[in-house]
mmCIF file of C-alpha atoms and ligand atoms in Angstrom:
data_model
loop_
_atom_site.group_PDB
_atom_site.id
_atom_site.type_symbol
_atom_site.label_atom_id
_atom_site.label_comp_id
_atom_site.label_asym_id
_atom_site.label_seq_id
_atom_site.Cartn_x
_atom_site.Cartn_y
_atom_site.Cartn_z
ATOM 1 C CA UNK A 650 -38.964 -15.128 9.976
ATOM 2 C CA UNK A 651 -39.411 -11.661 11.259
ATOM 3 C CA UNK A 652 -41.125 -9.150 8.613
ATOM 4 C CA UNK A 653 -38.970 -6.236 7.931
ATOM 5 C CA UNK A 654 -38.903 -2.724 6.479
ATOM 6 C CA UNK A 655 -36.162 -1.004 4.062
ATOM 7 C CA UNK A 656 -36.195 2.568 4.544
ATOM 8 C CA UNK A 657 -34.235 5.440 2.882
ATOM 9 C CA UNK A 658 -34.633 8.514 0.528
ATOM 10 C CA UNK A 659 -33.663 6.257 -2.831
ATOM 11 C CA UNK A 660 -33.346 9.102 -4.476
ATOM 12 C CA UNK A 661 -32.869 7.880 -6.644
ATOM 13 C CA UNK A 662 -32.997 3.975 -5.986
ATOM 14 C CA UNK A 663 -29.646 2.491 -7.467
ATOM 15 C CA UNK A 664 -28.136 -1.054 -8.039
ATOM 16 C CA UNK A 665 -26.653 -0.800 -3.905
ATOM 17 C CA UNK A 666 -29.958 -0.441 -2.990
ATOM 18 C CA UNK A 667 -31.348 -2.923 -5.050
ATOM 19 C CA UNK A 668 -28.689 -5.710 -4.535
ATOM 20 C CA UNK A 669 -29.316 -4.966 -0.638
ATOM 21 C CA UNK A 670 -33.360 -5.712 -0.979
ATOM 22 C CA UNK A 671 -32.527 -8.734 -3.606
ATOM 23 C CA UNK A 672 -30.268 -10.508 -0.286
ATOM 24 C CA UNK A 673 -32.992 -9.088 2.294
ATOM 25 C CA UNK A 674 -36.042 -10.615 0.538
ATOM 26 C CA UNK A 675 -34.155 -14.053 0.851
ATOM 27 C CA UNK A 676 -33.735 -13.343 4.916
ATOM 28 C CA UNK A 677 -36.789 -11.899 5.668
ATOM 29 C CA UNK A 678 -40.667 -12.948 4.742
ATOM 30 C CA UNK A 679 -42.097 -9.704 3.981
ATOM 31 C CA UNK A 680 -40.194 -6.879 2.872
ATOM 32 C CA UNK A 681 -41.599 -3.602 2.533
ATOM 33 C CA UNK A 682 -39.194 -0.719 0.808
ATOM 34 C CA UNK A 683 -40.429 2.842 2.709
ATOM 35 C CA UNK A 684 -39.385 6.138 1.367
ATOM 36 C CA UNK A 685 -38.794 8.518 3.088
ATOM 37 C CA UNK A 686 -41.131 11.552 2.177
ATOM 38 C CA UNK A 687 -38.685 14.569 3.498
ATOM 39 C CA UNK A 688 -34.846 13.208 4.349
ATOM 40 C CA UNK A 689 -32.991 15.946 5.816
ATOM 41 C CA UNK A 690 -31.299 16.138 2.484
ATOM 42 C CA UNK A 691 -32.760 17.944 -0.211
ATOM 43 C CA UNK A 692 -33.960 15.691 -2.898
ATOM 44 C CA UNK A 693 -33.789 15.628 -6.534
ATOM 45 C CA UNK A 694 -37.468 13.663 -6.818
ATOM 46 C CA UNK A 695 -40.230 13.930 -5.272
ATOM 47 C CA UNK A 696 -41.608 11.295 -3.145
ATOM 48 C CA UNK A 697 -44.177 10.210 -5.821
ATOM 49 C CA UNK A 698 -41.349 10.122 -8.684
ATOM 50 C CA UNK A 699 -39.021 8.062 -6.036
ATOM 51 C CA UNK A 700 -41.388 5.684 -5.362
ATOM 52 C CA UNK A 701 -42.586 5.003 -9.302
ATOM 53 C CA UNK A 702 -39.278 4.638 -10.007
ATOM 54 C CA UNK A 703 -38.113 2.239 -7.301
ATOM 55 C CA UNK A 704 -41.268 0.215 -8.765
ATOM 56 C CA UNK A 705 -39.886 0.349 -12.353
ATOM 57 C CA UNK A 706 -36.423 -0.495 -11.305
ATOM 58 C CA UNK A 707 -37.994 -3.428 -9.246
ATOM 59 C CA UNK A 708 -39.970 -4.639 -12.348
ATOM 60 C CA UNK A 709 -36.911 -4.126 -14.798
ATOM 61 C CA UNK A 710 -34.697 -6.494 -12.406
ATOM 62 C CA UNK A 711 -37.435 -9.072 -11.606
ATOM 63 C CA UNK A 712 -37.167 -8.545 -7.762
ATOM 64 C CA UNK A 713 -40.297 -9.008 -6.272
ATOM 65 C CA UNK A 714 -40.932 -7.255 -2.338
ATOM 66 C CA UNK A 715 -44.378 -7.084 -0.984
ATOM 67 C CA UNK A 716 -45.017 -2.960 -1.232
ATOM 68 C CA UNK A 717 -42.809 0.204 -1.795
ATOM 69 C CA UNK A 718 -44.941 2.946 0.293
ATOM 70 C CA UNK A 719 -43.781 6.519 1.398
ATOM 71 C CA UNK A 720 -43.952 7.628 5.169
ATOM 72 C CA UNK A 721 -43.256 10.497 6.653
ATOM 73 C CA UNK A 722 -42.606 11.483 10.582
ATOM 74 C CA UNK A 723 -40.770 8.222 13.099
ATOM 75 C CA UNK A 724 -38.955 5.697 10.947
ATOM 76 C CA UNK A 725 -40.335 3.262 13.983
ATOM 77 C CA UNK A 726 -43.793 4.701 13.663
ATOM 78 C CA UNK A 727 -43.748 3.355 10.438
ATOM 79 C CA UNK A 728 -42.449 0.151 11.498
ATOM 80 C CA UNK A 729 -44.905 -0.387 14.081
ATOM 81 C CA UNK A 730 -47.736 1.105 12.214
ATOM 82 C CA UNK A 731 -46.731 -1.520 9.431
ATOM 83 C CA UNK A 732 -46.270 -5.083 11.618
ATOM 84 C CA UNK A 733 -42.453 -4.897 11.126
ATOM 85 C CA UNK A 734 -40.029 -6.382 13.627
ATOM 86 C CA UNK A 735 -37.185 -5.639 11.581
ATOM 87 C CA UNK A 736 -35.551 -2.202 10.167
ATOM 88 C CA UNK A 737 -33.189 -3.082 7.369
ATOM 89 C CA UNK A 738 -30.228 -0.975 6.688
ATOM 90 C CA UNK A 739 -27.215 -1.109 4.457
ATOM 91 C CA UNK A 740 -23.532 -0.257 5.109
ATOM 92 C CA UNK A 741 -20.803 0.823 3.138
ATOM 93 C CA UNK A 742 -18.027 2.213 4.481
ATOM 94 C CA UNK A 743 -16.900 3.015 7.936
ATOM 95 C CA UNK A 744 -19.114 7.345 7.316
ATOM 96 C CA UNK A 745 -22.236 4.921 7.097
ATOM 97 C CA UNK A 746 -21.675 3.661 10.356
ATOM 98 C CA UNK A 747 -21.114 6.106 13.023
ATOM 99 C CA UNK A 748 -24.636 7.493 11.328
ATOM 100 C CA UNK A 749 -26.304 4.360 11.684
ATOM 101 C CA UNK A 750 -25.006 3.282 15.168
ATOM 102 C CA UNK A 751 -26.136 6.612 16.021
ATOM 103 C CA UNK A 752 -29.638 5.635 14.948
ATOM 104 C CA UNK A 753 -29.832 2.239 15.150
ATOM 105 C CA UNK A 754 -29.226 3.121 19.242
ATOM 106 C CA UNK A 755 -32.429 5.904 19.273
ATOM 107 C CA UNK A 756 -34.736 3.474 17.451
ATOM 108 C CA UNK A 757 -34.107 0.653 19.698
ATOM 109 C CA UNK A 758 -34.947 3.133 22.770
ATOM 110 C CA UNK A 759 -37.899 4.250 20.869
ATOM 111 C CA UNK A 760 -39.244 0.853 20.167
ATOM 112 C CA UNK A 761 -37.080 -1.726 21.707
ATOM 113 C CA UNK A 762 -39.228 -4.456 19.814
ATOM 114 C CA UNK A 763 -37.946 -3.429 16.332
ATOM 115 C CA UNK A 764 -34.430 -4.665 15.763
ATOM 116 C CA UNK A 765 -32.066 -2.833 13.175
ATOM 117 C CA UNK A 766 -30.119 -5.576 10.962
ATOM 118 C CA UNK A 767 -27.337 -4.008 8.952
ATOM 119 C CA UNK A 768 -26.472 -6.469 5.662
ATOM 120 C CA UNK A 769 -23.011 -5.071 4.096
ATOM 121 C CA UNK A 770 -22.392 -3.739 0.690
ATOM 122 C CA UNK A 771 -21.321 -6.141 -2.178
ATOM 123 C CA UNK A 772 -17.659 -4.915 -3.302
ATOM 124 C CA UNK A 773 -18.848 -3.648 -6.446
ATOM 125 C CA UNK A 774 -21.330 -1.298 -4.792
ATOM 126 C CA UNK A 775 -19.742 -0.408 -2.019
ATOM 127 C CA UNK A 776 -18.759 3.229 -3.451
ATOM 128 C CA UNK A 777 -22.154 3.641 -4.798
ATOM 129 C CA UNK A 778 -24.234 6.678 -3.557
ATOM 130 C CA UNK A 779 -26.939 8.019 -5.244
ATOM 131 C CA UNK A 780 -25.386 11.585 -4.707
ATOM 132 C CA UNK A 781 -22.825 9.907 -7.217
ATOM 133 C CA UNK A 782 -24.390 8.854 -9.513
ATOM 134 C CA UNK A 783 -27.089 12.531 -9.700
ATOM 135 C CA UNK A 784 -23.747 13.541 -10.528
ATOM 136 C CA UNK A 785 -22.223 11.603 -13.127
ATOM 137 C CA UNK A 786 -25.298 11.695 -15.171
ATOM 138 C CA UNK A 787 -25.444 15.644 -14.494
ATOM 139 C CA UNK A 788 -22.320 16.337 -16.079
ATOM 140 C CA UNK A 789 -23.379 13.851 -18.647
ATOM 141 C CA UNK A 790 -21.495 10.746 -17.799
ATOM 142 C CA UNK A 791 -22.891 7.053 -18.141
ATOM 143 C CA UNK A 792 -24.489 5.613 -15.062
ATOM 144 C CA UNK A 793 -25.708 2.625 -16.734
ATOM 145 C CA UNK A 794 -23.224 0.500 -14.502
ATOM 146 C CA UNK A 795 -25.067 2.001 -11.377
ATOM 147 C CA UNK A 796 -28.783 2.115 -12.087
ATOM 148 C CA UNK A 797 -31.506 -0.156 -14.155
ATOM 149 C CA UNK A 798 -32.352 1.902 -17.865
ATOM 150 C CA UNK A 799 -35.439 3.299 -16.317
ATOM 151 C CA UNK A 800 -34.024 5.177 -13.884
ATOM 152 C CA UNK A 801 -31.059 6.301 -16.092
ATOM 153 C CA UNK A 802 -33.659 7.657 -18.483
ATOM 154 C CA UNK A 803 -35.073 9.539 -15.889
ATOM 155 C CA UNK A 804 -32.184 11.239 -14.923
ATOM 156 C CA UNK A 805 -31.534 12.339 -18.237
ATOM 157 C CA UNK A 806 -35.265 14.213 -18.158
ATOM 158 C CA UNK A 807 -34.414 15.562 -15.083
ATOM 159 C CA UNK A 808 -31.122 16.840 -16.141
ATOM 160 C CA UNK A 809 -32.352 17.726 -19.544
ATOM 161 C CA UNK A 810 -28.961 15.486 -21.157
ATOM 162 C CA UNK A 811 -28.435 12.943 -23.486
ATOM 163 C CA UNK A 812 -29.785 9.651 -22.482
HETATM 164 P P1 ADP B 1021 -30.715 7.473 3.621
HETATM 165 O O1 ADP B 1021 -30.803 8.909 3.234
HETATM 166 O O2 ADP B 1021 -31.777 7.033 4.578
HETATM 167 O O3 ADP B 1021 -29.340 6.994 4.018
HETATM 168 P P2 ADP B 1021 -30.312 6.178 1.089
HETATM 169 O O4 ADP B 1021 -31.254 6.052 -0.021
HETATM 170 O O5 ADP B 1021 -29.061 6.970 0.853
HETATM 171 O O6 ADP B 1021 -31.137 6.727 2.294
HETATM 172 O O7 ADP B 1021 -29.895 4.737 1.597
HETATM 173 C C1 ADP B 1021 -30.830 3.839 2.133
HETATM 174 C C2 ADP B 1021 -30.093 2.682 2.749
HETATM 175 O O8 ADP B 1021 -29.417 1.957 1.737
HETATM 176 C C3 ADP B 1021 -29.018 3.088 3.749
HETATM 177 O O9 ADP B 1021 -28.977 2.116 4.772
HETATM 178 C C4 ADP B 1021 -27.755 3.066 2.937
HETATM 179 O O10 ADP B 1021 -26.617 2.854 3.731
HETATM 180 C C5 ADP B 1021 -28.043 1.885 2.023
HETATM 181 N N1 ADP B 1021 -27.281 1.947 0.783
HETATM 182 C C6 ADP B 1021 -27.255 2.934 -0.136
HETATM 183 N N2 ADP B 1021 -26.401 2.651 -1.143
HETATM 184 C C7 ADP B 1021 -25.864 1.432 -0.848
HETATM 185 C C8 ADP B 1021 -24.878 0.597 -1.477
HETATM 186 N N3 ADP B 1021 -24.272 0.952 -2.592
HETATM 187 N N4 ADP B 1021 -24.591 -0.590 -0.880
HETATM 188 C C9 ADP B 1021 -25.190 -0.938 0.283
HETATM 189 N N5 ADP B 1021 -26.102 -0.182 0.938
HETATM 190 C C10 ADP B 1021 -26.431 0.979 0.382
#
């Protein structure tokens, strides 16, 4: 089996992104989770803080993936630079898609070795964003439906709120 990379900003990571690397791990050999130094969205954590929490979260759910590494600069850069044959995405809703047909399209022309495989949501993620749930817990709400305690806690730090 082909050896793939997850990339995003997982800022933070949530239980979408997590159920999406649980199913991917059992597809692919090697999974490596890449985040993505500086998305074009501003972001709440730095890459550092992204990445020690997407190892936490990992930990506290007892899913096990080869690395979690940030990269900045060509998603397939990273690919290549990595051994991956694979770029593994996830889709919600129909607003994911037109965005990742769009890239899915340039990547392939960039490096038309690396294939893009999309795995769909699970129902009860498929609204989940981590915009959303930045702002549940901002406002004070409970996210612990969304996101593993560690990361929960670290929202309420961030937001200075009651954990
Ligand atoms: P990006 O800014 O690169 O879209 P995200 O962290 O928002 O980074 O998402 C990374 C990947 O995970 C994307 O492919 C996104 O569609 C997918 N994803 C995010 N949340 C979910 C979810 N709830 N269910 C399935 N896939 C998701």
């Amino acid at each position: 089996m082909p050896k793939a990379l997850y990339p995003g900003s997982f800022d933070p990571i949530t239980y979408g992104h997590l159920d999406i690397i649980e199913r991917a791990e059992k597809i692919f050999d090697d999974l490596i989770v890449g985040i993505v130094e500086n998305p074009r969205k501003e972001t709440l954590f730095s890459p550092a803080e992204r990445k020690e929490l997407a190892l936490a979260a990992l930990e506290e759910e007892g899913i096990g993936v080869s690395k979690v590494i940030t990269f900045d600069g060509l998603l397939v850069n990273c690919a290549k630079s990595h051994d991956r044959e694979s770029i593994v995405r996830g889709l919600r809703a129909n607003s994911d898609f037109e965005y990742e047909f769009q890239m899915a399209l340039t990547n392939r022309d960039l490096a038309p070795n690396i294939e893009s495989v999309f795995l769909m949501t699970s129902g009860e993620y498929s609204f989940l964003s981590s915009s959303i749930v930045k702002e549940v817990k901002e406002l004070g709400g409970d996210v612990s439906t969304f996101v593993p305690r560690v990361v929960e806690k670290k929202l309420a730090e961030k937001f200075s709120v009651p954990d």
